[in-house]
PDB file of N, CA and C in Angstrom:
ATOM      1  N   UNK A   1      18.191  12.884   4.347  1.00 62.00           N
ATOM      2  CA  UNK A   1      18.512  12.442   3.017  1.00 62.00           C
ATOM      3  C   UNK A   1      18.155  10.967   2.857  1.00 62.00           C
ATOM      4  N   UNK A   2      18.093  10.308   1.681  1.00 69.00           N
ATOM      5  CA  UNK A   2      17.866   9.611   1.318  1.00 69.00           C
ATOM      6  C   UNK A   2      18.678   8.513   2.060  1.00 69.00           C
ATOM      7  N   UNK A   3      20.005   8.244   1.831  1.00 75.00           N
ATOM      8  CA  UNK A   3      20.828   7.042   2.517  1.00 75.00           C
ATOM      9  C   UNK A   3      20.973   7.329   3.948  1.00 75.00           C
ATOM     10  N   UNK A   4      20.101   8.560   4.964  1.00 79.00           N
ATOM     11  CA  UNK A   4      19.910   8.231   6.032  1.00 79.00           C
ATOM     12  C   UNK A   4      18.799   8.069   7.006  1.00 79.00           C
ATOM     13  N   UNK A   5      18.293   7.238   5.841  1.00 81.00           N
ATOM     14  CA  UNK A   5      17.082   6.834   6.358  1.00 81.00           C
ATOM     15  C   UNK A   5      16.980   5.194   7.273  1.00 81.00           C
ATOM     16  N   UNK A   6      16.508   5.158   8.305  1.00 88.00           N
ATOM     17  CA  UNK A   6      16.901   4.005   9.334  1.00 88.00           C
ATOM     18  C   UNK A   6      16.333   2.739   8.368  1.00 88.00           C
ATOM     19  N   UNK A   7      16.275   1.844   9.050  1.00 90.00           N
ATOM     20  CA  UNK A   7      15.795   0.178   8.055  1.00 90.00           C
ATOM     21  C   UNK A   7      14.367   0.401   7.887  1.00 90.00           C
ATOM     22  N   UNK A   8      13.548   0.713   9.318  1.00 92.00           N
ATOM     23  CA  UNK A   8      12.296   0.742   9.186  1.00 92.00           C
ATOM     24  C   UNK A   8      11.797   1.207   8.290  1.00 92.00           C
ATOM     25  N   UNK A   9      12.564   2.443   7.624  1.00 87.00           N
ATOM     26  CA  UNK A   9      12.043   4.032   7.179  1.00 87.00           C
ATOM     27  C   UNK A   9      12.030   3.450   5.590  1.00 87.00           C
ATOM     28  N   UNK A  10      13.040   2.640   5.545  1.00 87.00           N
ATOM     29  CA  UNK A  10      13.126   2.115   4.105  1.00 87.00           C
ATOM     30  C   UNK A  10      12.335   0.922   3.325  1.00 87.00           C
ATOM     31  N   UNK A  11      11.634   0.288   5.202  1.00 92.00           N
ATOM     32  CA  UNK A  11      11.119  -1.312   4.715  1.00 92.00           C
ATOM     33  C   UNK A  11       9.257  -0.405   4.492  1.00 92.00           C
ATOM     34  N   UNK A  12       9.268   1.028   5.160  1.00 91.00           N
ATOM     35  CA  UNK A  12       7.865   1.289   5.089  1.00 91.00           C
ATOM     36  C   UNK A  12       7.949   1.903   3.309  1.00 91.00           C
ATOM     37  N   UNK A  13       8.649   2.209   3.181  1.00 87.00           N
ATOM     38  CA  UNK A  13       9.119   3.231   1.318  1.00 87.00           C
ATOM     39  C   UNK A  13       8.642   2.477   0.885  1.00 87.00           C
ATOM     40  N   UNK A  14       9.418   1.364   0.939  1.00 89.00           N
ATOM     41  CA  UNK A  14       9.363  -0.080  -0.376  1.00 89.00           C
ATOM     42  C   UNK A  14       8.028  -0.738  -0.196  1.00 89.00           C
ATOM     43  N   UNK A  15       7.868  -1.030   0.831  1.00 93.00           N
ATOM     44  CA  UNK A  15       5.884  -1.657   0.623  1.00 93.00           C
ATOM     45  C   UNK A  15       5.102  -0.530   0.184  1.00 93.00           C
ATOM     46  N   UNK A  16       5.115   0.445   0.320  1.00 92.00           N
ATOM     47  CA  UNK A  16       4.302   1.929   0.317  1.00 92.00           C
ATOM     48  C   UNK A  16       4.389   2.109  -1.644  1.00 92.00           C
ATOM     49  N   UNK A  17       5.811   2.295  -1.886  1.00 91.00           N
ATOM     50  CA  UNK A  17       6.282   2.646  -3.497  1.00 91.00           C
ATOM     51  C   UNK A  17       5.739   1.085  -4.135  1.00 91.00           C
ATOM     52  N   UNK A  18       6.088   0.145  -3.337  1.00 93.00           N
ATOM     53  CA  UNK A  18       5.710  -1.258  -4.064  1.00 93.00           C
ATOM     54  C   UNK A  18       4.500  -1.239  -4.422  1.00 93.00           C
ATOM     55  N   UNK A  19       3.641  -1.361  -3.496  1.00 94.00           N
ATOM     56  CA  UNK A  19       1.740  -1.208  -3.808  1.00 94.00           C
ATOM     57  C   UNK A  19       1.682  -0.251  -5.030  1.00 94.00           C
ATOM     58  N   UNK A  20       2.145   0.905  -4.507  1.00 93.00           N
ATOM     59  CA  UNK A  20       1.584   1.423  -5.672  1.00 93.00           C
ATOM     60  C   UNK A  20       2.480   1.702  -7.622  1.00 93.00           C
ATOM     61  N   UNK A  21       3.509   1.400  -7.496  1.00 93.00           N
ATOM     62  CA  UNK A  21       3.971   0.695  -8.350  1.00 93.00           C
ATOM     63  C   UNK A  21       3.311  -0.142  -9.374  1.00 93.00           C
ATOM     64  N   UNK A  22       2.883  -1.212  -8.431  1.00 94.00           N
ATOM     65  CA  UNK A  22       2.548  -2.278  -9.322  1.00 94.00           C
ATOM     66  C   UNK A  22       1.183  -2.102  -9.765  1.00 94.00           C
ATOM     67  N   UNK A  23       0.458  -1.320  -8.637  1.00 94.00           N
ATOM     68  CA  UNK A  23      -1.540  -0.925  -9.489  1.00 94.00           C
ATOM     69  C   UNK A  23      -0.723  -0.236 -10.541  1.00 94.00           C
ATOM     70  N   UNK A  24       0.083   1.002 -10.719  1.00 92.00           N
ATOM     71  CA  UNK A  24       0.110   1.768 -11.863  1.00 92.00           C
ATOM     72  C   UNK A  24       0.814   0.649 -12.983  1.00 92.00           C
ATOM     73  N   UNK A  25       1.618  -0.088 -12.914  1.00 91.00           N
ATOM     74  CA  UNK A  25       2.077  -1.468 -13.745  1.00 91.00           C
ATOM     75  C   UNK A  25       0.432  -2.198 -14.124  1.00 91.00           C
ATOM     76  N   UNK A  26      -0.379  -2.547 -13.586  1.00 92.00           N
ATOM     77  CA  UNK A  26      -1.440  -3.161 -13.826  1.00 92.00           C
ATOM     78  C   UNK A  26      -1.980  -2.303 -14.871  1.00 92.00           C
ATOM     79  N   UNK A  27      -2.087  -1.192 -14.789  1.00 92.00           N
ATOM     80  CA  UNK A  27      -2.881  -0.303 -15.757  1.00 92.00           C
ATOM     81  C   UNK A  27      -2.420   0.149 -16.735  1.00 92.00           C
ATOM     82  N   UNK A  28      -1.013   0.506 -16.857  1.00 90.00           N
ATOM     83  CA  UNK A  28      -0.427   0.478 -18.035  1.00 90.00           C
ATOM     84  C   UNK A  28      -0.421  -0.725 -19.154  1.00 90.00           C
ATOM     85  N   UNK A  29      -0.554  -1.550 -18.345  1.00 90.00           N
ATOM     86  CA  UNK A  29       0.049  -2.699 -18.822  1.00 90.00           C
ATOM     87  C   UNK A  29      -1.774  -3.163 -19.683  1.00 90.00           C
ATOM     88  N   UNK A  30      -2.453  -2.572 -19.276  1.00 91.00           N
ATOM     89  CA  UNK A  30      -4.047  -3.109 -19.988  1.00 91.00           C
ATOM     90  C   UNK A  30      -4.083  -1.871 -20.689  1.00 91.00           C
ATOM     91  N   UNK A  31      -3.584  -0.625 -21.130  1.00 90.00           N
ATOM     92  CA  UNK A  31      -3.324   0.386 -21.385  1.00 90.00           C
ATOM     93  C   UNK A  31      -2.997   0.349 -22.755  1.00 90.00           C
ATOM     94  N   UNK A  32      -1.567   0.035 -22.987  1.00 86.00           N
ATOM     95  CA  UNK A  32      -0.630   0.158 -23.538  1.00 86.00           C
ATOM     96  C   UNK A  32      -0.789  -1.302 -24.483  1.00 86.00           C
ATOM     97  N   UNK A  33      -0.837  -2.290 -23.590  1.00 83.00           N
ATOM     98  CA  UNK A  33      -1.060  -3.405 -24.439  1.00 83.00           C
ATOM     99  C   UNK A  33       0.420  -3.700 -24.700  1.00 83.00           C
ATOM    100  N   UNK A  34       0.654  -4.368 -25.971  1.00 83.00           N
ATOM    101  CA  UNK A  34       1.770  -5.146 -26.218  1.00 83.00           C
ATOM    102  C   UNK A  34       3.277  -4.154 -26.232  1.00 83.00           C
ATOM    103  N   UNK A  35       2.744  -3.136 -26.248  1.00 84.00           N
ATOM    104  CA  UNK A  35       4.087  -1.884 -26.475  1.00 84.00           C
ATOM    105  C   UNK A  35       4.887  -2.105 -24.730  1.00 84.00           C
ATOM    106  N   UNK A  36       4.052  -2.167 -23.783  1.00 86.00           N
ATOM    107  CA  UNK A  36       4.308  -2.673 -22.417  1.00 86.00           C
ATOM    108  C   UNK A  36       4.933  -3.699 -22.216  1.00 86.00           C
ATOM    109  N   UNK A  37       5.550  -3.743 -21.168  1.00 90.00           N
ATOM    110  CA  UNK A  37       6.393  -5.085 -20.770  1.00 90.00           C
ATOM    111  C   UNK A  37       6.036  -6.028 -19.780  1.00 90.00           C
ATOM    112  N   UNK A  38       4.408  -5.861 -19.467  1.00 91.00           N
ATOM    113  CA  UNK A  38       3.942  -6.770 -18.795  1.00 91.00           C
ATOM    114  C   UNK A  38       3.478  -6.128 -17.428  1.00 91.00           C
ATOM    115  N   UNK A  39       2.676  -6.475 -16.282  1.00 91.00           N
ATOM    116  CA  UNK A  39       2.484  -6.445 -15.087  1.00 91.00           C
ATOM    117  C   UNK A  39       3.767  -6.269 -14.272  1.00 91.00           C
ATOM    118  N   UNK A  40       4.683  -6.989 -14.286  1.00 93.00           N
ATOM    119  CA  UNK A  40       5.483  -7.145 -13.159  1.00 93.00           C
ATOM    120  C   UNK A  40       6.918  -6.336 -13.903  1.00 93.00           C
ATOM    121  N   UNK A  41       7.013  -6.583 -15.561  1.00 93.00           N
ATOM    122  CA  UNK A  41       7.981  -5.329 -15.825  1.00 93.00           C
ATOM    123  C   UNK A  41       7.742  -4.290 -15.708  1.00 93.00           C
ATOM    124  N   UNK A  42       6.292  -3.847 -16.025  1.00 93.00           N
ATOM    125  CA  UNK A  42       5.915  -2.192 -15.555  1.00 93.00           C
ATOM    126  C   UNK A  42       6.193  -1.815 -14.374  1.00 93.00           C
ATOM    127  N   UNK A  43       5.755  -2.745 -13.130  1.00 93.00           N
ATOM    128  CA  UNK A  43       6.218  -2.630 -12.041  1.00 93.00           C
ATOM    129  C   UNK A  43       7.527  -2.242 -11.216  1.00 93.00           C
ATOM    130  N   UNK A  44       8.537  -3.191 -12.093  1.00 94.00           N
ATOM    131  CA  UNK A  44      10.121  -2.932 -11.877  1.00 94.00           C
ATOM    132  C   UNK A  44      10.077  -1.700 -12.143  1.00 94.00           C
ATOM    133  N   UNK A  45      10.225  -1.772 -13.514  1.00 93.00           N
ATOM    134  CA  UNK A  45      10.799  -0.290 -14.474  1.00 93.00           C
ATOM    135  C   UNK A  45      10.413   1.144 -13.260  1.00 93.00           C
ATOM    136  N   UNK A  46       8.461   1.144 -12.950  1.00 94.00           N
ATOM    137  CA  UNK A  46       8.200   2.073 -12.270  1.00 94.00           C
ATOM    138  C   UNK A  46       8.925   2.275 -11.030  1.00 94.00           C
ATOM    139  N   UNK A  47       9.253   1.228 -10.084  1.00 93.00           N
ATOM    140  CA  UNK A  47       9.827   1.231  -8.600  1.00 93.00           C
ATOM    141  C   UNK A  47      11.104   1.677  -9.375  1.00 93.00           C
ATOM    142  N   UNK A  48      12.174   1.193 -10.312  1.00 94.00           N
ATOM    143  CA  UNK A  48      13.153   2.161 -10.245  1.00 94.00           C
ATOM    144  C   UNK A  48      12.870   3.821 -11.053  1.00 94.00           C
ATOM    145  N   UNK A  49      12.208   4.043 -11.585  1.00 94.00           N
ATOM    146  CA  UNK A  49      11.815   5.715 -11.896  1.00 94.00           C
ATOM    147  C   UNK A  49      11.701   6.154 -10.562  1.00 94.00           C
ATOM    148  N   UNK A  50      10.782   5.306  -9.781  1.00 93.00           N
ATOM    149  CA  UNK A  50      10.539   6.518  -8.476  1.00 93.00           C
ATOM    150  C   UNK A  50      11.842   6.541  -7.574  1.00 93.00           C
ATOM    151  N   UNK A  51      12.169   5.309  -7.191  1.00 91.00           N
ATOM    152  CA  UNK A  51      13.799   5.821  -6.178  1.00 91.00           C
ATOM    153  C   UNK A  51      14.595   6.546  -7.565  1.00 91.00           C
ATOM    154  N   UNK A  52      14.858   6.380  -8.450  1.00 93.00           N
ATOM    155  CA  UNK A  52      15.907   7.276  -9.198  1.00 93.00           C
ATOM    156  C   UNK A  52      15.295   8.489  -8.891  1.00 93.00           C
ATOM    157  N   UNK A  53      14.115   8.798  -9.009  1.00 91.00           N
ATOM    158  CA  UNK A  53      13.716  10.095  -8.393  1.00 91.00           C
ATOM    159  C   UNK A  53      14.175  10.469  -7.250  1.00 91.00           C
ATOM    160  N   UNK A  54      13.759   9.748  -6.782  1.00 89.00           N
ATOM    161  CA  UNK A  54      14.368  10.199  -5.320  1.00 89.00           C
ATOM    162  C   UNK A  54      15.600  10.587  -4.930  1.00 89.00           C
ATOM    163  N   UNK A  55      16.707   9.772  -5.448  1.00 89.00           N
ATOM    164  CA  UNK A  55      17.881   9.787  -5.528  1.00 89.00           C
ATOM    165  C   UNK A  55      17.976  11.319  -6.107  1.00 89.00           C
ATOM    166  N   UNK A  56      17.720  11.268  -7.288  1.00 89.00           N
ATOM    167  CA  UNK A  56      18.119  12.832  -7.935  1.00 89.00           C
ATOM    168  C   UNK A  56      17.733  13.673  -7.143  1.00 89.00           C
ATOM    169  N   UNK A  57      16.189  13.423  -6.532  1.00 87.00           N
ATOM    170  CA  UNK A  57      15.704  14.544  -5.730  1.00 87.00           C
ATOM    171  C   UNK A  57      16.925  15.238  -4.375  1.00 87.00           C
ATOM    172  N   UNK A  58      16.948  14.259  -3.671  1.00 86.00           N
ATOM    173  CA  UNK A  58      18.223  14.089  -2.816  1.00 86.00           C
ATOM    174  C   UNK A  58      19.658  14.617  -2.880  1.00 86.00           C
ATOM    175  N   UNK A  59      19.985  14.485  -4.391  1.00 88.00           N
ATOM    176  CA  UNK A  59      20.973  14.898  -4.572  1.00 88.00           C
ATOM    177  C   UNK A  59      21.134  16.412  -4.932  1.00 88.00           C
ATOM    178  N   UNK A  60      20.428  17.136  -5.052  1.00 86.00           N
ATOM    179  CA  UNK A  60      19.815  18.477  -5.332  1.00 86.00           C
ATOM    180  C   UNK A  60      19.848  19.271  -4.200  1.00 86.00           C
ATOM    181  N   UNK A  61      19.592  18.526  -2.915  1.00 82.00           N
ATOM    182  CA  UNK A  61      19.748  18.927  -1.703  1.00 82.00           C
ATOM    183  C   UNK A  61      18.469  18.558  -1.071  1.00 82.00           C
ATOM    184  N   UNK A  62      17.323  18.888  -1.700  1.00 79.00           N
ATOM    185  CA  UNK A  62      15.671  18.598  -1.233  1.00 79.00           C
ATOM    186  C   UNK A  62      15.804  17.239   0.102  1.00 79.00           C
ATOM    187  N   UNK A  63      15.082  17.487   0.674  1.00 75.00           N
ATOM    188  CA  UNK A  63      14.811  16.561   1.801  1.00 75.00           C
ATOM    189  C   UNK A  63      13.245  16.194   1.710  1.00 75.00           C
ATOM    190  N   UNK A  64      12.836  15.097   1.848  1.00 71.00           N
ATOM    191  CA  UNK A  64      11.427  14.819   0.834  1.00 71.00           C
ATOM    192  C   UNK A  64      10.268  15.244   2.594  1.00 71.00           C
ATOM    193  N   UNK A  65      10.783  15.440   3.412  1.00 72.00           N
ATOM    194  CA  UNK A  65       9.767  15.678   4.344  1.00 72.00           C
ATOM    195  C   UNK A  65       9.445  16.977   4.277  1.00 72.00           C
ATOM    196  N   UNK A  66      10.218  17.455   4.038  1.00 75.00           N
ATOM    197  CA  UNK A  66      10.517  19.464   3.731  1.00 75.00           C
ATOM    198  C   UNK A  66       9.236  19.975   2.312  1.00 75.00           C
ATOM    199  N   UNK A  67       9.330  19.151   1.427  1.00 78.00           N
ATOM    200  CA  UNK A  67       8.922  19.981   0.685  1.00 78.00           C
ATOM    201  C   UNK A  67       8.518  18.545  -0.446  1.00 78.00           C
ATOM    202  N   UNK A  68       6.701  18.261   0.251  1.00 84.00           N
ATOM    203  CA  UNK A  68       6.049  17.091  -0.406  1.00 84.00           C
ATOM    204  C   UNK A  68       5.962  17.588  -1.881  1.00 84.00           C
ATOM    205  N   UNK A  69       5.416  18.101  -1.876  1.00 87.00           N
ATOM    206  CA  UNK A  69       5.180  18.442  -3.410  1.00 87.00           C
ATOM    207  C   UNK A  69       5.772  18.933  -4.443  1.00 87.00           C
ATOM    208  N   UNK A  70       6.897  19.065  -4.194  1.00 85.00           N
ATOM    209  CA  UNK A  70       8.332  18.626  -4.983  1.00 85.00           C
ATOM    210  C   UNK A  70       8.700  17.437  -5.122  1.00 85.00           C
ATOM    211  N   UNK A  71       8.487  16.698  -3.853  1.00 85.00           N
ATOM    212  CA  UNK A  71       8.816  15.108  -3.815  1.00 85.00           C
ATOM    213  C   UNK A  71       7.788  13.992  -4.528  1.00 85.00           C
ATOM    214  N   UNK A  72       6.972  14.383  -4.768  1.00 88.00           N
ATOM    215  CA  UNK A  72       5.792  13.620  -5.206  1.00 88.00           C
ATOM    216  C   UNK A  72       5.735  13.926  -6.836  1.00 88.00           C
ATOM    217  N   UNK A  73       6.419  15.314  -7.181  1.00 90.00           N
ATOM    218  CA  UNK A  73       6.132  16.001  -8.723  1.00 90.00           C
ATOM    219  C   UNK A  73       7.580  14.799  -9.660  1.00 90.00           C
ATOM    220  N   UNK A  74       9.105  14.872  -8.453  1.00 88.00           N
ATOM    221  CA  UNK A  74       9.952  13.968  -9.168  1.00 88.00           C
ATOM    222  C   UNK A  74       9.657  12.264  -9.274  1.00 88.00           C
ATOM    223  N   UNK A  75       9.149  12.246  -8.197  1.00 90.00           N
ATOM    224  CA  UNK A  75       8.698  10.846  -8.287  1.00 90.00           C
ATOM    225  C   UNK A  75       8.086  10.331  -9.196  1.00 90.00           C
ATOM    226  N   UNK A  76       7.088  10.819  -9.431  1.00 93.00           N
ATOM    227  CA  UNK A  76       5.754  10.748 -10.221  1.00 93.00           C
ATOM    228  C   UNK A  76       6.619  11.403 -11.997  1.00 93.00           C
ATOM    229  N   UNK A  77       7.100  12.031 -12.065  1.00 94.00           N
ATOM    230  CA  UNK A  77       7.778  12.299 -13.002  1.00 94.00           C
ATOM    231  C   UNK A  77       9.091  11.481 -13.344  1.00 94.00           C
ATOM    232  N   UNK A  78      10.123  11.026 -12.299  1.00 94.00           N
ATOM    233  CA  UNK A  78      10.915   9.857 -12.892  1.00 94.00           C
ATOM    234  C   UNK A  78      10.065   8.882 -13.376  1.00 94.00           C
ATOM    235  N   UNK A  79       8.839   8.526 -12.515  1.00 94.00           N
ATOM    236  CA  UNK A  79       8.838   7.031 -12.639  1.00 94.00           C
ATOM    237  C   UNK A  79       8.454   7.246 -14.334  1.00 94.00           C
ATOM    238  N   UNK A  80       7.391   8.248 -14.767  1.00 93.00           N
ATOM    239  CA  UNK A  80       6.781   7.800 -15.995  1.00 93.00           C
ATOM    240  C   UNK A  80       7.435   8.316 -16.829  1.00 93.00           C
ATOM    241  N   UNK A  81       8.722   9.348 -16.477  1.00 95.00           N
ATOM    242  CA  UNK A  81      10.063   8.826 -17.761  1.00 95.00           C
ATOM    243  C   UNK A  81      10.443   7.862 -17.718  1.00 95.00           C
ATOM    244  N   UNK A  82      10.856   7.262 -16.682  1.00 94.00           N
ATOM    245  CA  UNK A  82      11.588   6.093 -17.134  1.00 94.00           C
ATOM    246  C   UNK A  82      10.389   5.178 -17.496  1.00 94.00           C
ATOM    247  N   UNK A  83       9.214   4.922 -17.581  1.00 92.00           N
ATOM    248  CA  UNK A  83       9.017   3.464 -18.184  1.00 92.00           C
ATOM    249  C   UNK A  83       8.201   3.804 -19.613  1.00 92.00           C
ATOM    250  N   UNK A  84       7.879   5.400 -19.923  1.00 92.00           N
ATOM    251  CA  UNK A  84       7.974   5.884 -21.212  1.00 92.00           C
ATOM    252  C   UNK A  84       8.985   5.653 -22.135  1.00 92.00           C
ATOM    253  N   UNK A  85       9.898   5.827 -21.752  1.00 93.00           N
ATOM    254  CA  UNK A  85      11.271   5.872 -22.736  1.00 93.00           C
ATOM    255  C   UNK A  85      11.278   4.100 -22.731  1.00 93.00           C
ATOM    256  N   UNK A  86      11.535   3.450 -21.653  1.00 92.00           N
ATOM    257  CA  UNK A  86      11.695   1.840 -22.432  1.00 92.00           C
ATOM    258  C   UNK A  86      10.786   1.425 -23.001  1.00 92.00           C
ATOM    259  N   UNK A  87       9.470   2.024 -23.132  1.00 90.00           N
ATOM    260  CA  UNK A  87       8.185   1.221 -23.691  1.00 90.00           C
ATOM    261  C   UNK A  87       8.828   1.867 -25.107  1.00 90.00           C
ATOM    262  N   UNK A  88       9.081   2.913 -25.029  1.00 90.00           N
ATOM    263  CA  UNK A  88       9.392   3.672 -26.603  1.00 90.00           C
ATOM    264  C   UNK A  88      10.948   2.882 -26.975  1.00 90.00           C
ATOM    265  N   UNK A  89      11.688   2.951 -26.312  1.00 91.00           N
ATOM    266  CA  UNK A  89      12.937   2.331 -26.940  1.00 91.00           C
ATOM    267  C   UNK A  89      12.304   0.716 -27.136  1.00 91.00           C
ATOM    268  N   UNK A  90      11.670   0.330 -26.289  1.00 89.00           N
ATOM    269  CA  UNK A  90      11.295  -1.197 -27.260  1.00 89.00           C
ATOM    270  C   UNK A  90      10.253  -1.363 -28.253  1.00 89.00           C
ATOM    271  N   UNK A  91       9.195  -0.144 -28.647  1.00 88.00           N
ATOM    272  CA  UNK A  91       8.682  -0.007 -29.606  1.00 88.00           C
ATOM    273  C   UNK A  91       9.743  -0.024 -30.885  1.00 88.00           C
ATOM    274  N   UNK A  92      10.338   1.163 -30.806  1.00 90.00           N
ATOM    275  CA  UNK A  92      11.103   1.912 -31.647  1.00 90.00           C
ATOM    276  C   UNK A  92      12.622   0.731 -32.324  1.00 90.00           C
ATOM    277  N   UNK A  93      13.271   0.523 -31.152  1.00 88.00           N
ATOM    278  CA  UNK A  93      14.516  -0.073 -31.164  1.00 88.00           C
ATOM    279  C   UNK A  93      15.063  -1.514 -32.172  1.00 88.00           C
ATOM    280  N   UNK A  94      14.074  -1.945 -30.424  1.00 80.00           N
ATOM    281  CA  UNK A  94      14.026  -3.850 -30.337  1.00 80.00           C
ATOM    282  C   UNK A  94      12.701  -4.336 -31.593  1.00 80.00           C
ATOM    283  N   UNK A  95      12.366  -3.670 -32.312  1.00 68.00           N
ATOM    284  CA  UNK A  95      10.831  -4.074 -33.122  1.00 68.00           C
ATOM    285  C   UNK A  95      11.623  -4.478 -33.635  1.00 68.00           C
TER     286      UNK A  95
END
């Protein structure tokens, strides 16, 4: 599960989810244009979609070594709800 994963296991996640995080933040962000929250907010927003993924994934019971392509479908699916919905709630909202 997720919270028993050793330090290493977590310092390799976070550089691994980080890199690619932030290319997909880079591209949205030339994408989307002003509706976006920038390089390094796309970035945030995405790194938390994917651990909230994870988390949910986890909590479901799934174990992400067991069954990649489940793990890769929530990931990839939190992350671009969550930074869909704030690009839209700050279109929509904060305009």
């Amino acid at each position: 599960m997720l919270w028993e994963m050793s330090s290493n296991e977590w310092i390799i996640s976070l550089t691994v989810f980080s890199c690619v995080t932030y290319i997909c933040g880079y591209l949205i962000d030339s994408i989307a244009g002003s509706t976006a929250f920038g390089t390094v907010g796309n970035w945030i927003l995405t790194l938390c979609g994917v651990y909230s993924g994870i988390l949910g994934l986890n909590l479901y019971g799934y174990e992400m070594h067991w069954f990649p392509v489940i793990t890769l479908s929530a990931i990839v699916g939190a992350a671009a709800f969550t930074l869909v919905f704030m690009c839209v709630l700050k279109r929509y909202v904060f305009a």
